[in-house]
Amino acid sequence: MKEQKYHIYLTEQERSEVIKSLIDLKNALIRQGKYTDAVDDVLVKLTGAKRKKLKVVYI
């Protein structure tokens, strides 16, 4: 079965806030002695994702 893909469009400010939140979550998991593999995967995908400029038209 093919894995479903999701697309999310963020501004630079939103993107940096998401990265900061993921790093905070990773640090909390490390303090608790839990695995951080899932957070690491999301961080790698987010930081390596292509950036696309979109034009937003309000009607």
PDB file of C-alpha atoms in Angstrom:
ATOM      1  CA  MET A   1       0.000   0.000   0.000  1.00  0.00           C
ATOM      2  CA  LYS A   2       1.320   3.421  -0.955  1.00  0.00           C
ATOM      3  CA  GLU A   3       2.059   5.837   1.860  1.00  0.00           C
ATOM      4  CA  GLN A   4      -0.110   8.938   1.776  1.00  0.00           C
ATOM      5  CA  LYS A   5       1.730  12.263   1.434  1.00  0.00           C
ATOM      6  CA  TYR A   6       0.750  15.521   3.043  1.00  0.00           C
ATOM      7  CA  HIS A   7       1.684  19.053   2.034  1.00  0.00           C
ATOM      8  CA  ILE A   8       1.836  21.958   4.410  1.00  0.00           C
ATOM      9  CA  TYR A   9       2.501  25.560   3.452  1.00  0.00           C
ATOM     10  CA  LEU A  10       4.171  27.715   6.102  1.00  0.00           C
ATOM     11  CA  THR A  11       5.548  31.230   6.196  1.00  0.00           C
ATOM     12  CA  GLU A  12       9.152  31.646   7.308  1.00  0.00           C
ATOM     13  CA  GLN A  13       7.998  32.705  10.778  1.00  0.00           C
ATOM     14  CA  GLU A  14       5.681  29.703  11.112  1.00  0.00           C
ATOM     15  CA  ARG A  15       8.418  27.387   9.867  1.00  0.00           C
ATOM     16  CA  SER A  16      10.916  28.663  12.436  1.00  0.00           C
ATOM     17  CA  GLU A  17       8.327  28.335  15.229  1.00  0.00           C
ATOM     18  CA  VAL A  18       7.606  24.722  14.241  1.00  0.00           C
ATOM     19  CA  ILE A  19      11.324  23.900  14.215  1.00  0.00           C
ATOM     20  CA  LYS A  20      11.802  25.552  17.616  1.00  0.00           C
ATOM     21  CA  SER A  21       8.842  23.623  19.045  1.00  0.00           C
ATOM     22  CA  LEU A  22      10.167  20.320  17.706  1.00  0.00           C
ATOM     23  CA  ILE A  23      13.587  21.007  19.229  1.00  0.00           C
ATOM     24  CA  ASP A  24      11.938  21.822  22.581  1.00  0.00           C
ATOM     25  CA  LEU A  25       9.947  18.565  22.372  1.00  0.00           C
ATOM     26  CA  LYS A  26      13.101  16.618  21.560  1.00  0.00           C
ATOM     27  CA  ASN A  27      14.901  18.129  24.555  1.00  0.00           C
ATOM     28  CA  ALA A  28      11.970  17.243  26.836  1.00  0.00           C
ATOM     29  CA  LEU A  29      11.987  13.650  25.575  1.00  0.00           C
ATOM     30  CA  ILE A  30      15.732  13.410  26.163  1.00  0.00           C
ATOM     31  CA  ARG A  31      15.286  14.652  29.746  1.00  0.00           C
ATOM     32  CA  GLN A  32      12.631  11.967  30.293  1.00  0.00           C
ATOM     33  CA  GLY A  33      14.901   9.294  28.847  1.00  0.00           C
ATOM     34  CA  LYS A  34      12.544   8.498  25.959  1.00  0.00           C
ATOM     35  CA  TYR A  35      13.315   7.859  22.300  1.00  0.00           C
ATOM     36  CA  THR A  36      13.439  10.853  19.947  1.00  0.00           C
ATOM     37  CA  ASP A  37      13.416   8.969  16.634  1.00  0.00           C
ATOM     38  CA  ALA A  38      10.026  10.259  15.473  1.00  0.00           C
ATOM     39  CA  VAL A  39      10.884  13.884  16.271  1.00  0.00           C
ATOM     40  CA  ASP A  40      14.235  13.477  14.519  1.00  0.00           C
ATOM     41  CA  ASP A  41      12.510  12.160  11.386  1.00  0.00           C
ATOM     42  CA  VAL A  42      10.112  15.108  11.282  1.00  0.00           C
ATOM     43  CA  LEU A  43      12.947  17.601  11.811  1.00  0.00           C
ATOM     44  CA  VAL A  44      14.961  16.080   8.963  1.00  0.00           C
ATOM     45  CA  LYS A  45      11.973  16.168   6.622  1.00  0.00           C
ATOM     46  CA  LEU A  46      11.092  19.735   7.573  1.00  0.00           C
ATOM     47  CA  THR A  47      14.592  21.147   7.246  1.00  0.00           C
ATOM     48  CA  GLY A  48      15.226  19.314   3.972  1.00  0.00           C
ATOM     49  CA  ALA A  49      11.921  20.221   2.349  1.00  0.00           C
ATOM     50  CA  LYS A  50      11.847  22.387  -0.746  1.00  0.00           C
ATOM     51  CA  ARG A  51      10.627  25.911  -0.301  1.00  0.00           C
ATOM     52  CA  LYS A  52       8.003  27.096  -2.718  1.00  0.00           C
ATOM     53  CA  LYS A  53       6.795  30.646  -3.158  1.00  0.00           C
ATOM     54  CA  LEU A  54       3.058  30.970  -3.551  1.00  0.00           C
ATOM     55  CA  LYS A  55       0.982  33.929  -4.534  1.00  0.00           C
ATOM     56  CA  VAL A  56      -2.150  34.296  -2.406  1.00  0.00           C
ATOM     57  CA  VAL A  57      -5.098  36.064  -3.990  1.00  0.00           C
ATOM     58  CA  TYR A  58      -7.910  37.217  -1.720  1.00  0.00           C
ATOM     59  CA  ILE A  59     -11.301  37.578  -3.368  1.00  0.00           C
TER      60      ILE A  59
END
